[in-house]
XYZ file of C-alpha atoms in Angstrom:
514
model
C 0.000 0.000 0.000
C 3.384 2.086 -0.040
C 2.482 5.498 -2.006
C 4.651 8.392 -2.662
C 3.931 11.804 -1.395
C 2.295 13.602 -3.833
C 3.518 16.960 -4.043
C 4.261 20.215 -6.419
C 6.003 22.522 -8.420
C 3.356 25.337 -8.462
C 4.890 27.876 -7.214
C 8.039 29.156 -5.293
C 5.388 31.199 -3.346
C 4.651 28.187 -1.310
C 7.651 27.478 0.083
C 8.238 31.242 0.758
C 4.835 31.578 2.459
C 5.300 28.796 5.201
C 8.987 29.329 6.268
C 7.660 32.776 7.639
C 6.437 31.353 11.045
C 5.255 28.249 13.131
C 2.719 27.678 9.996
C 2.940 29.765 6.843
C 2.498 33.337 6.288
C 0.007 34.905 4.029
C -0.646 33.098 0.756
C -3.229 34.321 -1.175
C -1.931 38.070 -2.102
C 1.358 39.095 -2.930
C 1.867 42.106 -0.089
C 4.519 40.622 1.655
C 4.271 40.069 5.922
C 6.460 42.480 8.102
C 7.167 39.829 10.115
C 8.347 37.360 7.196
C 11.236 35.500 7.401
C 13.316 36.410 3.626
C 14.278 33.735 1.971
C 18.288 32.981 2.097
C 20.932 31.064 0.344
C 21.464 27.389 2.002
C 23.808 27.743 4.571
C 27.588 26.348 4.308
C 28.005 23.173 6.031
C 29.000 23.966 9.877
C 32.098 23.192 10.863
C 31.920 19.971 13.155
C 31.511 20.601 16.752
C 32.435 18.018 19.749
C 29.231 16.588 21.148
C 28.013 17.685 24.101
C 25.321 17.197 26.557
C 24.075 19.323 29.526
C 21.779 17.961 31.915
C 19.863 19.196 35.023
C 17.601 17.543 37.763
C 14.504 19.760 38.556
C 10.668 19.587 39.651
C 7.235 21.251 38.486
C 3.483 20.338 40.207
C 1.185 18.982 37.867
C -2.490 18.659 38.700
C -1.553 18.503 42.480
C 1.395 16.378 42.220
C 5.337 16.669 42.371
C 6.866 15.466 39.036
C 10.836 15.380 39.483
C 12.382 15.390 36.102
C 15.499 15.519 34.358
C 16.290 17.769 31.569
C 18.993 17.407 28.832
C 20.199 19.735 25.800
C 21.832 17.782 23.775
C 22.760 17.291 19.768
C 22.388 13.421 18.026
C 24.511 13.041 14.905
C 23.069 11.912 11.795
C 26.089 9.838 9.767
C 25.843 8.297 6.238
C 26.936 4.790 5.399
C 30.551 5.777 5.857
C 30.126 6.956 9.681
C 30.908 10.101 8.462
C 28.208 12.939 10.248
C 25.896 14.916 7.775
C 23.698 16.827 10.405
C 23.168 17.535 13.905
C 19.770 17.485 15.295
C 19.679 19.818 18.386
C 16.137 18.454 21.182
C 15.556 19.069 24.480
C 14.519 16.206 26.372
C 12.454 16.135 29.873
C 12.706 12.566 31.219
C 10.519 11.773 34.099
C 12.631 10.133 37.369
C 12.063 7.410 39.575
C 9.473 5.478 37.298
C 8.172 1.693 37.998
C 9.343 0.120 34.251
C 10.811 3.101 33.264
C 11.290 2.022 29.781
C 7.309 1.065 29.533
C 6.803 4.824 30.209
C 5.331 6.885 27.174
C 7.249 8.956 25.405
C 6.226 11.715 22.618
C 8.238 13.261 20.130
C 7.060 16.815 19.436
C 7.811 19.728 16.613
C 6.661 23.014 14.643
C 6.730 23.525 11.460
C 7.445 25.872 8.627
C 9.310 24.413 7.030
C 12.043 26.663 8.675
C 10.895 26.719 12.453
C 12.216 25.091 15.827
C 10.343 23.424 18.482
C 10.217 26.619 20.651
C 6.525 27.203 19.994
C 5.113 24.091 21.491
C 8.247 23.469 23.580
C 7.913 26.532 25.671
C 4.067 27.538 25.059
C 2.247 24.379 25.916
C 3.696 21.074 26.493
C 7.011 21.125 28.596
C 7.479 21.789 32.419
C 8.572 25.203 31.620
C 6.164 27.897 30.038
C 6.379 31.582 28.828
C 3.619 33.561 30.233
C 1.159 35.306 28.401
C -2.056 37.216 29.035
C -5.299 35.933 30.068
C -6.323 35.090 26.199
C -2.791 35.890 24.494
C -4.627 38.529 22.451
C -1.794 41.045 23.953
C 1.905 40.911 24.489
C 3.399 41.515 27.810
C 5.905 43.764 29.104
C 9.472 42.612 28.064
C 11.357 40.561 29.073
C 9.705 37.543 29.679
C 11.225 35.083 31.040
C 9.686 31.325 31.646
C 8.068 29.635 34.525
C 7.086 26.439 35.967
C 4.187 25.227 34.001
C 1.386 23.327 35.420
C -0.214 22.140 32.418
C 2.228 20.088 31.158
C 2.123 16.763 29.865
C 4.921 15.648 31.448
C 2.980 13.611 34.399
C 1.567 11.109 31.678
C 4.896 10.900 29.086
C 8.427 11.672 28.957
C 8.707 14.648 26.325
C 11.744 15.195 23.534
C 11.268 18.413 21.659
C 13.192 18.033 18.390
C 14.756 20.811 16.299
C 14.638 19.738 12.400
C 18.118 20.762 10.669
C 18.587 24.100 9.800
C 16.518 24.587 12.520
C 17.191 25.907 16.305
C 20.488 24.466 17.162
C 20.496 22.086 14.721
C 22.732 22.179 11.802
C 24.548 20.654 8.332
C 27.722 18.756 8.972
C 30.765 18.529 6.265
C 29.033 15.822 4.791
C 25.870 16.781 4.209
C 24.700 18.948 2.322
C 20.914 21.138 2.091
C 19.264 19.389 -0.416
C 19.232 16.019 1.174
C 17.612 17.874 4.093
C 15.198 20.789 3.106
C 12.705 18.718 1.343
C 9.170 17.002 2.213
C 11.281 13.482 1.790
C 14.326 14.481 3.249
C 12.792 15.805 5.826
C 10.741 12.992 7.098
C 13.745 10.963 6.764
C 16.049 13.054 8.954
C 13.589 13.443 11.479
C 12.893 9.634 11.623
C 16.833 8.792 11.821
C 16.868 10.866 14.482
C 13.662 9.067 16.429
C 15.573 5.558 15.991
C 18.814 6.905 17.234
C 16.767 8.544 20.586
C 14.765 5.943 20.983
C 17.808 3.465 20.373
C 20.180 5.063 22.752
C 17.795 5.403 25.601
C 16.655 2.080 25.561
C 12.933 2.982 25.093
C 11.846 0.779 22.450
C 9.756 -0.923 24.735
C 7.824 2.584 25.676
C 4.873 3.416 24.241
C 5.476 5.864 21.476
C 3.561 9.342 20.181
C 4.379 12.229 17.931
C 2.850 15.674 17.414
C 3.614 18.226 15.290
C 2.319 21.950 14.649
C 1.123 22.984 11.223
C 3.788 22.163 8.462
C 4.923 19.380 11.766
C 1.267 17.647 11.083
C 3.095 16.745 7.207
C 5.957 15.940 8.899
C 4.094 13.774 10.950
C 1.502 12.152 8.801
C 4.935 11.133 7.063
C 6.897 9.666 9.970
C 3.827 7.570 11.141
C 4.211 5.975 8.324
C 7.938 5.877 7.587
C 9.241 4.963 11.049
C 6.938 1.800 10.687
C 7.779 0.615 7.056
C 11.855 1.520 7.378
C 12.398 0.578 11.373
C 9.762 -1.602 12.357
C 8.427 0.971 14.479
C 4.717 1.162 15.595
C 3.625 4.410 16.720
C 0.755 4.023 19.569
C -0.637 7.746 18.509
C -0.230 10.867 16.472
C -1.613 14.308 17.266
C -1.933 16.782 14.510
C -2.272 20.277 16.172
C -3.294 23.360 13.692
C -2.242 20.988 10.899
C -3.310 20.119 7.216
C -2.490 17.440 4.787
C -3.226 18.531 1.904
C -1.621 21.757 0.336
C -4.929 21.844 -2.218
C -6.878 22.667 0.607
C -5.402 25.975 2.091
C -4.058 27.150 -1.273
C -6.323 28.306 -4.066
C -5.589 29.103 -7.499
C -7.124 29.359 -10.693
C -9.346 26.441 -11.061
C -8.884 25.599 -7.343
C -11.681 26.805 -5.557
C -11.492 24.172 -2.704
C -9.564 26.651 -0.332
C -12.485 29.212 -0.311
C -14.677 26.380 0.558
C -12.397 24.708 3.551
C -12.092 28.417 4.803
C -15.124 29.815 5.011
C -16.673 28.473 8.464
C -13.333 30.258 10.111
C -14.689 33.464 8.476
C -17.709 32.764 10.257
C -16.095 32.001 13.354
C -13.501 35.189 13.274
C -16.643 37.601 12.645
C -18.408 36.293 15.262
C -15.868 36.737 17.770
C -15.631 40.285 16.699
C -19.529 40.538 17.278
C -20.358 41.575 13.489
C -22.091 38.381 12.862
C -24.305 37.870 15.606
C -25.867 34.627 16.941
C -25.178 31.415 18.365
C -21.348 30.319 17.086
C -21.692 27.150 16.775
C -24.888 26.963 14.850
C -23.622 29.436 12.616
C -20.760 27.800 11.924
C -22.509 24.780 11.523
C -24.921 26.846 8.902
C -21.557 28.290 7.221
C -20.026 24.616 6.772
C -23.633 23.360 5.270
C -23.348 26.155 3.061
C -19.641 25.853 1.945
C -20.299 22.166 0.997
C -23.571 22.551 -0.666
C -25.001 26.183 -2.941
C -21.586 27.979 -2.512
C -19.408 25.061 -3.793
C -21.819 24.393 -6.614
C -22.058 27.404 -7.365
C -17.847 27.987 -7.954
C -18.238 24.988 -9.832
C -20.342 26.751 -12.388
C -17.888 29.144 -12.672
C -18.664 32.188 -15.520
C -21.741 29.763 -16.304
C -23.276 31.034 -12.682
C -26.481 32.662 -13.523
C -26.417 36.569 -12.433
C -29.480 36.027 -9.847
C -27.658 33.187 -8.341
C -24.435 34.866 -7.590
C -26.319 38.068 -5.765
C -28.016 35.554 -3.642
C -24.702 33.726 -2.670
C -23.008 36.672 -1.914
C -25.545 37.502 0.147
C -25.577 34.384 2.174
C -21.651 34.878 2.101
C -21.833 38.690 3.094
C -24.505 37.416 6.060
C -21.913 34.698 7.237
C -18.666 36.784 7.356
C -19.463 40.467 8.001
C -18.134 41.736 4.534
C -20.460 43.534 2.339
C -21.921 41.868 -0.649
C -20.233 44.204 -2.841
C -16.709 43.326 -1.688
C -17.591 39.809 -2.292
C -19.155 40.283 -6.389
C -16.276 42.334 -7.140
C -14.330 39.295 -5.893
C -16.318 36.832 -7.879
C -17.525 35.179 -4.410
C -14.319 34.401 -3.750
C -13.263 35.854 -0.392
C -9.957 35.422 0.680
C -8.711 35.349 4.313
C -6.329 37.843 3.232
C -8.676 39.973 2.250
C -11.237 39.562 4.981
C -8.674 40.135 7.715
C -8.464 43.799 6.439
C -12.048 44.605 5.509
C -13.822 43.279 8.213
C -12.752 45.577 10.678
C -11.398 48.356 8.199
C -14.602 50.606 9.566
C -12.206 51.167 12.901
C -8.656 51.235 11.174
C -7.790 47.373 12.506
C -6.794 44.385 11.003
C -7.208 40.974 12.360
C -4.337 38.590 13.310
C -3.313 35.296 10.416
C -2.705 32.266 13.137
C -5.308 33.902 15.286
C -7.714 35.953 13.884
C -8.987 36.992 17.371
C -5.947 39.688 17.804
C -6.681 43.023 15.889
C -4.518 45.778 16.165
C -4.002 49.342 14.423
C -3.689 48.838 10.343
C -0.631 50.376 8.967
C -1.705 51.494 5.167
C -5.218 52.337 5.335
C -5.673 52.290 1.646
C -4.615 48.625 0.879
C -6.782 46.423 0.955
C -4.981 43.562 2.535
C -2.844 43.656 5.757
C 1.088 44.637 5.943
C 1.433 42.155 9.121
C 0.296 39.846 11.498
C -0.716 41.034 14.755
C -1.104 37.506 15.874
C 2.121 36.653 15.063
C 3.923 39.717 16.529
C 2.029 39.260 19.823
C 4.392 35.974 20.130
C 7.703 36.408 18.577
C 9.927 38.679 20.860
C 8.327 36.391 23.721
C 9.973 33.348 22.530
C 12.383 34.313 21.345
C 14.418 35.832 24.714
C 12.114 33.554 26.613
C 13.641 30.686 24.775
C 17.718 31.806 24.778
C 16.943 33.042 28.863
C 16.418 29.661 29.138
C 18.821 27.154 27.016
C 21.865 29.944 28.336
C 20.895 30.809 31.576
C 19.005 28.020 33.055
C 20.472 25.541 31.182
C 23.644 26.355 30.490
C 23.746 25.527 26.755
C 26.077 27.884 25.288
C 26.393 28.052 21.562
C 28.625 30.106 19.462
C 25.952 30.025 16.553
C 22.543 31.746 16.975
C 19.617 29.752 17.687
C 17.033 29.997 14.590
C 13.797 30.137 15.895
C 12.507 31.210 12.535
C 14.939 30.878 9.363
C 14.945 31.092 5.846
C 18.048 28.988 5.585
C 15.927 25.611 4.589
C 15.154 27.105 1.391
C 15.157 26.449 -1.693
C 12.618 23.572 -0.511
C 11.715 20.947 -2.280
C 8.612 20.136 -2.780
C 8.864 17.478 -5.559
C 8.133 17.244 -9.335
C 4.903 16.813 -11.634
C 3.139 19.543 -10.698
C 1.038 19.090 -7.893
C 0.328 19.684 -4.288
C 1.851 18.399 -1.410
C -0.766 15.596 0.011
C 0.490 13.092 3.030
C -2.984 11.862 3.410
C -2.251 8.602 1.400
C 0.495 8.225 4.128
C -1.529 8.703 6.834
C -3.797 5.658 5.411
C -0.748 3.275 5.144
C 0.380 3.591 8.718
C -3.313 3.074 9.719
C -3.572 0.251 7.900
C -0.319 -1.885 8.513
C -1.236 -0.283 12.142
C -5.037 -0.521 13.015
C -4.274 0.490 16.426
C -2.882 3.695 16.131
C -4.913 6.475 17.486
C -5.018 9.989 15.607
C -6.013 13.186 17.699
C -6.766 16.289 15.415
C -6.582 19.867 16.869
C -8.154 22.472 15.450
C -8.373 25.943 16.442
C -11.946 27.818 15.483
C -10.100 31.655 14.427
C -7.070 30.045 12.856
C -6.535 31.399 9.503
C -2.905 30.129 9.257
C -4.632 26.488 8.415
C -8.076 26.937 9.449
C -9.699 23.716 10.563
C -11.455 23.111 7.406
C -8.865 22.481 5.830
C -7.691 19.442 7.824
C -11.186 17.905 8.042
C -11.785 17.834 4.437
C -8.835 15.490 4.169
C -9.700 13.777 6.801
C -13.449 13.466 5.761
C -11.670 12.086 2.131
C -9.551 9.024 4.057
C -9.941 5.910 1.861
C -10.438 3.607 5.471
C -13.300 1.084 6.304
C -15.245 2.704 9.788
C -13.281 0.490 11.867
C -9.839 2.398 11.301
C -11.461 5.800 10.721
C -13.129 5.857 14.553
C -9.297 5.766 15.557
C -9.342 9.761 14.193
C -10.750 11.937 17.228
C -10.976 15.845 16.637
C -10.777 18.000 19.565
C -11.790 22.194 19.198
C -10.510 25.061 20.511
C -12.055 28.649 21.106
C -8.848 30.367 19.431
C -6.255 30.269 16.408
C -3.579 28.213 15.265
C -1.434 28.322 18.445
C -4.899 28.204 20.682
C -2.474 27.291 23.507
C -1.612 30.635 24.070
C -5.109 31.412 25.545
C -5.184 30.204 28.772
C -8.855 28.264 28.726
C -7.901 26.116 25.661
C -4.367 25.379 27.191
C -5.953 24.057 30.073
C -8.233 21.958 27.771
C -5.671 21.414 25.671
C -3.893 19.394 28.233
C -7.354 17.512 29.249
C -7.236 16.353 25.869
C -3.490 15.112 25.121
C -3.880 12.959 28.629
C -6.820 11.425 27.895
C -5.554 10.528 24.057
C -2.590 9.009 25.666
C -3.922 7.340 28.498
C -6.317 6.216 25.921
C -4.117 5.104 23.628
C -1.882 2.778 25.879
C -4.734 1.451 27.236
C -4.764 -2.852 26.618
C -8.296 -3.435 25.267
């Protein structure tokens, strides 16, 4: 059942447009985000470095109870077939002490996206023992610096947890022997990632331990691709894979001409966003309901018709359209009913000079240009950044005591070019995730999906997921969990703490003997 990943050539712009952040940045128009990440040359091969680990003992509470931990920084070598290295994966690991059948205990692998981004997003915002703080319903940034804390509402109590830098990435970095293309691509990256799995796993003896993965956004390809690659090249059976403010299929979050799919998967986020914001009024879930009934049914029909569309028909589904999102009907005929999320993050509060956030739609701030009609930046985005990243050195230098004479890239550019692969198509792991659920019928699948991301809105996801060639049986082992805000919902304090509800009961769940 072994398929390759289909995948394409359409345009430069989509490798661009994800290296800009933990997802992608914007796609649909060409004004380019403040905040984006330029594209750069492929780094020179680092000089080698000796490897090193540091290592420290600590303790958080989780739900009431002392967890005493250890915590290592540490780099694993990647070496081709002549032991000679080609990369050096940078993780941070947080191993749980003083554990009956220690090497029973779960363990899950976790990592952002991209492609171009380091672990620092889930590492330090949700998941670890140590989180950055943020305000009430991280809408707003707080007063610099920030600097980490113990976090409560980690997973740590139910799995060990190794956060895992891809190369270019963080700390991580291209030996003499390697070189960038056998790295920055949808293959090469799966492959790297998994090499680096087996040699963790391998070296700390936990191939008896229950086994997860989750990845953020571009990390949900990454993962979709490991569940099934670690099985069919190491033998490795994964017990569970969590897909948080992912997609699978590039199709689905990026239209073009003769691709109308995207305005389809996005359009119940629209709803969503504009209800937050009060201009659509009513109850959210029933109008997001409505929205998705309507995507699926007259409005896709309708973009099927194309230039064929009646003239009556189209003013009645721009009304609908103009009812669901808060954007006047106008906006939406001159657009030929189809509204980007580009577009709709500046006009539907352009009345009070704001523009609405990309990976959560929920943040508006002051727009810059008041004249263009799509945003300069992402609020979202900005609210984040210059948190994590002097939350995130504070830590590895200070508390740590990783010192590192090259910067750590939080956010980079160097990963590009990217491939994407040949033949002229989009990037689509969801054949993969069907392989590793069929050589695997008891791995578990938790999707995430946040309800104002616009980064990859949930829609997106669901419509592959809804298009899985399984029997019932296998697709009841794909759960989807929702969250009140955007792609990292973590950062709002309600959905972290559901967040966590969620990711212990899919584990305990999930290691569960029948």
């Amino acid at each position: 059942m072994k398929r390759s990943l289909t995948t394409t050539l359409s345009t430069f712009a989509i490798g661009l447009s994800i290296c800009a952040s933990p997802a992608f940045a914007q796609h649909e128009k060409p004004e380019k985000s403040q905040t984006e990440a330029a594209p750069a040359k492929p780094s020179k091969p680092a000089k080698q470095l000796a490897q090193k680990t540091v290592t420290k003992d600590a303790s958080v509470t989780i739900a009431g109870k002392q967890i005493d931990y250890t915590v290592a920084a540490s780099r694993i070598t990647l070496k081709n077939t002549k032991d000679e290295p080609r990369a050096s994966l940078f993780y941070v690991s947080y191993v749980k002490k003083e554990v009956k059948d220690a090497i029973k205990r779960p363990v899950l692998f976790a990592f952002n996206g991209g492609p171009g981004s380091s672990a620092v997003w889930l590492h330090l915002g949700a998941l670890g023992p140590k989180i950055i703080p943020t305000s009430t319903d991280g809408t707003t940034p707080l007063m610099p610096p920030i600097t980490v804390k113990d976090n409560p509402l980690s997973i740590l109590d139910v799995a060990d947890l190794v956060f895992i830098d891809p190369v270019s990435t963080g700390y991580s970095k291209i030996e003499k022997n390697g070189k960038p293309q056998e790295f920055h691509s949808v293959d090469g990256d799966i492959s790297s990632v998994g090499d680096f799995i087996r040699r963790w796993i391998t070296e700390n003896k936990r191939w008896s331990s229950p086994k997860f993965i989750l990845g953020e956004s571009y990390g949900g390809v990454r993962a979709a691709g490991l569940a099934s690659h670690l099985q069919s090249r190491y033998g490795m059976h994964l017990n569970g894979v969590v897909l948080l403010s992912s997609l699978l299929d590039f199709s689905t979050v990026k239209p073009s001409n003769g691709n109308d799919l995207a305005y389809i998967t996005y359009l119940p986020a629209l709803t969503a966003t504009a209800h937050h914001h009060a201009v659509v009024k009513g109850d959210r879930d029933k109008l997001i309901a409505e929205a998705n009934t309507f995507a699926y049914g007259e409005y896709a029909t309708a973009l099927l018709k194309g230039n064929k569309l009646p003239a009556a028909d189209k003013n009645k589904i721009a009304a609908k359209i103009a009812s669901l999102t808060g954007v006047s009907k106008q906006i939406i005929l001159d657009n030929n009913l189809r509204l980007s999320s580009t577009r709709f993050r500046k006009e539907l509060l352009r009345s009070k000079g704001m523009i609405l956030g990309r990976f959560d739609a929920r943040v508006s701030w002051n727009g810059i240009s008041k004249s263009s009609n799509y945003p300069s930046y992402d609020p979202s985005f900005s609210v984040a950044k210059g948190a994590f990243s002097t939350a995130m050195l504070a830590y590895l230098g200070d508390d740590l005591g990783w010192i590192d004479e090259q910067p750590y890239e939080i956010l980079t550019g160097k990963v590009h070019p990217w491939s994407w692969g040949a033949n002229n198509r989009f990037v689509n792991v969801a054949p993969k995730l069907v392989d590793a659920l069929a050589e695997n019928p008891k791995l578990k699948i938790l999707v995430q999906c946040g309800h104002t991301d616009l980064a990859t809105p949930a829609g997106g996801i669901l419509h592959s997921i809804n298009h899985l060639d399984l029997p019932k049986a296998l697709r009841d082992n794909i759960s989807v969990a929702w969250y009140d805000a955007g792609h990292m919902f973590y950062l709002n304090q309600p959905d972290l703490v559901k967040c966590r509800k969620d990711l212990v009961n899919f584990i305990t769940s999930a290691t569960k003997a029948p």
